[in-house]
Structure formats: C-alpha cells, structure tokens
Tab-separated table of N, CA and C in Angstrom:
chain	number	residue	atom	x	y	z
A	26	ASN	N	1.217	-18.873	-8.828
A	26	ASN	CA	-0.444	-18.314	-8.379
A	26	ASN	C	-0.173	-16.916	-8.273
A	27	PHE	N	-1.396	-16.249	-8.427
A	27	PHE	CA	-1.203	-14.680	-8.329
A	27	PHE	C	-1.422	-14.286	-7.069
A	28	GLY	N	-0.410	-13.279	-6.438
A	28	GLY	CA	-0.198	-12.802	-5.343
A	28	GLY	C	0.390	-14.021	-4.324
A	29	ARG	N	0.947	-14.887	-4.793
A	29	ARG	CA	2.206	-15.322	-3.706
A	29	ARG	C	2.945	-15.090	-4.152
A	30	PHE	N	3.850	-14.664	-2.997
A	30	PHE	CA	5.500	-14.744	-3.329
A	30	PHE	C	6.542	-15.270	-2.312
A	31	ASP	N	6.982	-16.780	-2.641
A	31	ASP	CA	6.837	-17.703	-1.967
A	31	ASP	C	8.752	-17.270	-1.248
A	32	ASN	N	9.187	-16.463	-1.952
A	32	ASN	CA	10.512	-15.894	-1.592
A	32	ASN	C	10.406	-14.723	-1.039
A	33	PHE	N	9.342	-14.197	-0.680
A	33	PHE	CA	9.355	-12.869	0.251
A	33	PHE	C	8.463	-13.148	1.803
A	34	ALA	N	9.769	-12.410	2.863
A	34	ALA	CA	8.785	-13.230	4.139
A	34	ALA	C	7.705	-12.180	5.330
A	35	VAL	N	8.167	-10.978	4.501
A	35	VAL	CA	6.944	-10.058	4.980
A	35	VAL	C	7.375	-8.904	4.375
A	36	VAL	N	5.874	-7.903	4.407
A	36	VAL	CA	5.419	-6.401	4.033
A	36	VAL	C	5.956	-5.606	5.535
A	37	ILE	N	7.110	-5.115	5.199
A	37	ILE	CA	7.461	-4.052	6.585
A	37	ILE	C	7.248	-2.830	5.993
A	38	ASN	N	6.763	-2.154	4.976
A	38	ASN	CA	5.979	-0.688	4.689
A	38	ASN	C	5.267	-0.391	3.647
A	39	ILE	N	4.241	-0.053	4.196
A	39	ILE	CA	3.153	0.538	2.988
A	39	ILE	C	2.989	1.873	2.955
A	40	GLN	N	2.346	2.850	1.750
A	40	GLN	CA	2.241	3.229	1.589
A	40	GLN	C	1.247	3.602	0.660
A	41	ILE	N	0.210	4.986	1.059
A	41	ILE	CA	-0.871	5.172	-0.245
A	41	ILE	C	-0.912	6.565	-0.089
A	42	PHE	N	-1.100	6.955	-1.767
A	42	PHE	CA	-1.066	8.325	-2.039
A	42	PHE	C	-2.411	8.648	-2.875
A	43	ASN	N	-2.670	9.882	-2.567
A	43	ASN	CA	-3.794	10.238	-3.522
A	43	ASN	C	-3.367	10.993	-4.162
A	44	ARG	N	-3.829	11.659	-5.651
A	44	ARG	CA	-3.857	11.666	-6.645
A	44	ARG	C	-2.406	13.144	-6.753
A	45	TRP	N	-2.886	13.440	-6.044
A	45	TRP	CA	-1.143	14.676	-5.786
A	45	TRP	C	-0.047	14.404	-5.332
A	46	GLY	N	-0.420	13.165	-5.061
A	46	GLY	CA	1.241	12.856	-4.148
A	46	GLY	C	1.241	12.509	-2.680
A	47	GLN	N	0.050	13.501	-2.081
A	47	GLN	CA	-0.160	13.672	-0.572
A	47	GLN	C	-0.363	11.899	0.081
A	48	GLU	N	0.558	11.632	0.773
A	48	GLU	CA	0.829	10.648	1.822
A	48	GLU	C	-0.712	10.483	2.699
A	49	ILE	N	-1.624	9.432	2.311
A	49	ILE	CA	-2.938	9.413	2.936
A	49	ILE	C	-3.262	7.860	4.068
A	50	PHE	N	-2.145	7.519	3.970
A	50	PHE	CA	-2.079	6.305	4.507
A	50	PHE	C	-0.745	5.635	4.656
A	51	ALA	N	0.074	5.295	5.759
A	51	ALA	CA	1.394	4.435	6.090
A	51	ALA	C	1.478	3.547	7.341
A	52	SER	N	2.045	2.954	6.877
A	52	SER	CA	2.162	1.338	8.384
A	52	SER	C	3.556	0.834	8.232
A	53	HIS	N	3.803	0.394	9.120
A	53	HIS	CA	5.181	-0.246	9.443
A	53	HIS	C	4.543	-1.415	10.172
A	54	THR	N	3.602	-1.604	9.969
A	54	THR	CA	3.228	-2.777	10.643
A	54	THR	C	2.712	-4.066	9.997
A	55	PRO	N	3.307	-5.333	9.969
A	55	PRO	CA	2.755	-5.869	9.117
A	55	PRO	C	1.783	-6.456	9.580
A	56	GLY	N	0.438	-6.947	8.408
A	56	GLY	CA	-0.427	-7.317	8.532
A	56	GLY	C	-1.909	-5.672	8.658
A	57	GLU	N	-1.304	-4.881	8.987
A	57	GLU	CA	-1.847	-3.558	9.351
A	57	GLU	C	-2.657	-3.080	7.409
A	58	LYS	N	-3.870	-2.857	7.635
A	58	LYS	CA	-4.599	-2.475	6.182
A	58	LYS	C	-5.517	-1.463	6.490
A	59	TRP	N	-4.899	-0.615	4.857
A	59	TRP	CA	-5.832	0.561	4.650
A	59	TRP	C	-7.588	0.355	4.841
A	60	ASN	N	-8.313	1.296	5.666
A	60	ASN	CA	-9.790	0.906	5.834
A	60	ASN	C	-10.425	2.054	4.771
A	61	GLY	N	-9.504	2.532	4.257
A	61	GLY	CA	-10.342	3.556	2.841
A	61	GLY	C	-10.811	4.887	3.615
A	62	THR	N	-9.735	4.926	4.910
A	62	THR	CA	-9.905	6.493	5.340
A	62	THR	C	-8.929	7.363	5.436
A	63	LEU	N	-9.181	8.571	5.418
A	63	LEU	CA	-8.031	9.690	5.400
A	63	LEU	C	-7.452	9.748	6.973
A	64	PRO	N	-6.341	10.238	6.977
A	64	PRO	CA	-6.133	10.817	8.197
A	64	PRO	C	-6.512	11.727	9.433
A	65	THR	N	-7.489	12.557	8.762
A	65	THR	CA	-8.606	12.864	9.524
A	65	THR	C	-9.785	12.312	10.053
A	66	GLY	N	-9.656	10.804	9.370
A	66	GLY	CA	-10.802	9.777	10.018
A	66	GLY	C	-11.773	9.825	9.084
A	67	LEU	N	-12.430	11.060	7.765
A	67	LEU	CA	-12.722	10.672	7.201
A	67	LEU	C	-13.197	10.068	6.263
A	68	TYR	N	-13.823	9.186	5.596
A	68	TYR	CA	-13.887	8.278	3.849
A	68	TYR	C	-13.179	9.057	2.842
A	69	ALA	N	-12.348	8.380	2.620
A	69	ALA	CA	-11.456	8.914	1.097
A	69	ALA	C	-12.482	8.481	0.062
A	70	GLN	N	-12.282	9.610	-1.011
A	70	GLN	CA	-13.403	9.304	-2.473
A	70	GLN	C	-13.125	8.461	-3.197
A	71	GLU	N	-13.885	7.714	-3.715
A	71	GLU	CA	-14.068	6.859	-4.720
A	71	GLU	C	-13.022	7.297	-5.668
A	72	ASP	N	-11.796	6.774	-5.993
A	72	ASP	CA	-11.103	7.342	-6.988
A	72	ASP	C	-9.569	6.269	-7.036
A	73	VAL	N	-8.783	6.074	-7.726
A	73	VAL	CA	-7.533	6.181	-7.848
A	73	VAL	C	-6.733	6.090	-7.188
A	74	TYR	N	-5.758	5.348	-6.060
A	74	TYR	CA	-4.924	6.001	-5.400
A	74	TYR	C	-3.353	5.282	-5.488
A	75	VAL	N	-2.357	5.222	-5.384
A	75	VAL	CA	-1.210	4.856	-5.831
A	75	VAL	C	-0.352	4.319	-4.591
A	76	TRP	N	-0.063	2.715	-4.187
A	76	TRP	CA	0.587	2.332	-3.437
A	76	TRP	C	1.703	1.946	-3.662
A	77	VAL	N	2.657	2.275	-2.675
A	77	VAL	CA	4.367	1.719	-2.356
A	77	VAL	C	4.391	0.850	-0.887
A	78	ALA	N	4.918	-0.476	-1.401
A	78	ALA	CA	4.978	-1.596	-0.637
A	78	ALA	C	6.538	-1.831	-0.732
A	79	GLU	N	7.149	-1.821	0.580
A	79	GLU	CA	8.087	-2.619	1.123
A	79	GLU	C	8.687	-3.694	1.440
A	80	MET	N	9.295	-5.069	1.013
A	80	MET	CA	9.214	-6.424	1.289
A	80	MET	C	10.637	-6.387	1.624
A	81	ARG	N	10.806	-7.404	2.629
A	81	ARG	CA	11.940	-7.992	2.823
A	81	ARG	C	11.912	-9.349	2.544
A	82	ASP	N	13.015	-10.245	1.816
A	82	ASP	CA	12.770	-11.672	0.946
A	82	ASP	C	13.719	-11.646	2.388
A	83	THR	N	13.546	-13.226	1.455
A	83	THR	CA	14.347	-14.282	2.946
A	83	THR	C	15.770	-14.395	3.057
A	84	ASN	N	16.271	-13.810	1.888
A	84	ASN	CA	17.923	-13.645	2.307
A	84	ASN	C	18.075	-12.145	2.946
A	85	GLY	N	16.930	-11.442	3.495
A	85	GLY	CA	17.014	-10.142	3.907
A	85	GLY	C	16.984	-8.892	3.105
A	86	GLU	N	16.867	-8.787	1.820
A	86	GLU	CA	17.529	-7.706	1.232
A	86	GLU	C	15.590	-7.496	0.942
A	87	LYS	N	15.816	-6.119	0.906
A	87	LYS	CA	14.144	-5.542	0.618
A	87	LYS	C	14.240	-5.020	-0.530
A	88	HIS	N	13.413	-5.027	-0.880
A	88	HIS	CA	12.329	-4.673	-2.469
A	88	HIS	C	11.423	-3.998	-2.531
A	89	LYS	N	10.587	-2.831	-3.373
A	89	LYS	CA	10.315	-1.972	-3.701
A	89	LYS	C	8.879	-2.308	-4.908
A	90	PHE	N	7.948	-2.168	-4.619
A	90	PHE	CA	6.766	-2.666	-5.626
A	90	PHE	C	5.761	-1.413	-5.311
A	91	TYR	N	5.381	-1.076	-6.527
A	91	TYR	CA	4.637	-0.035	-6.916
A	91	TYR	C	3.178	-0.856	-7.643
A	92	GLY	N	1.956	0.115	-7.394
A	92	GLY	CA	0.949	-0.431	-7.678
A	92	GLY	C	-0.438	0.727	-7.910
A	93	ARG	N	-1.113	0.275	-8.532
A	93	ARG	CA	-3.124	1.539	-7.867
A	93	ARG	C	-3.697	0.642	-7.320
A	94	VAL	N	-4.327	0.939	-6.585
A	94	VAL	CA	-5.865	0.624	-6.356
A	94	VAL	C	-6.955	1.908	-6.328
A	95	THR	N	-8.236	0.853	-6.694
A	95	THR	CA	-9.370	2.060	-6.622
A	95	THR	C	-9.989	1.687	-5.619
A	96	LEU	N	-11.092	2.646	-5.238
A	96	LEU	CA	-11.515	2.586	-3.810
A	96	LEU	C	-12.646	2.672	-4.408
A	97	TYR	N	-13.591	2.150	-4.375
A	97	TYR	CA	-15.307	2.703	-4.723
A	97	TYR	C	-15.924	1.431	-3.548
A	98	ARG	N	-16.732	2.160	-2.783
A	98	ARG	CA	-17.965	1.756	-2.155
A	98	ARG	C	-19.069	1.172	-2.432
C-alpha cells in the first residue's frame, strides 16, 4: 500500500525548505503538520518545497527520507 510503512513506528523530525534551502518549517512533535505558512505567519507562495523526514523503525534505528511537495491554493 502506498504511504504505508509497517516497520516504522513514528516520524520524529520533519523539515521543509524553500528553493533557496532556507528552512521554513520544522517539527519534532509526532503528528504535527505544516499548514502552508512561513515562520512569519504569512502564507507561503505557491511553489515546490523540499521536505526531509526522519523516522525511527520498530528496532529503534533512524532513517531519513527526502521528497518534494507542491503547494497550491
């Protein structure tokens, strides 16, 4: 099943970066989601952003995953 990771227990860290590599969102709280705003509270522009997620598997080992997300309103 797409999006299902049976051997991963929790996302422990997620970061989102703009096209210039500036971090615009970071969370260390499981389940916290990016709402499309910048640290200033303004809406981020429609664009492609890079995310980095660190997960811990059921054996306690950490793994990093990278991807892109397109923000549009």
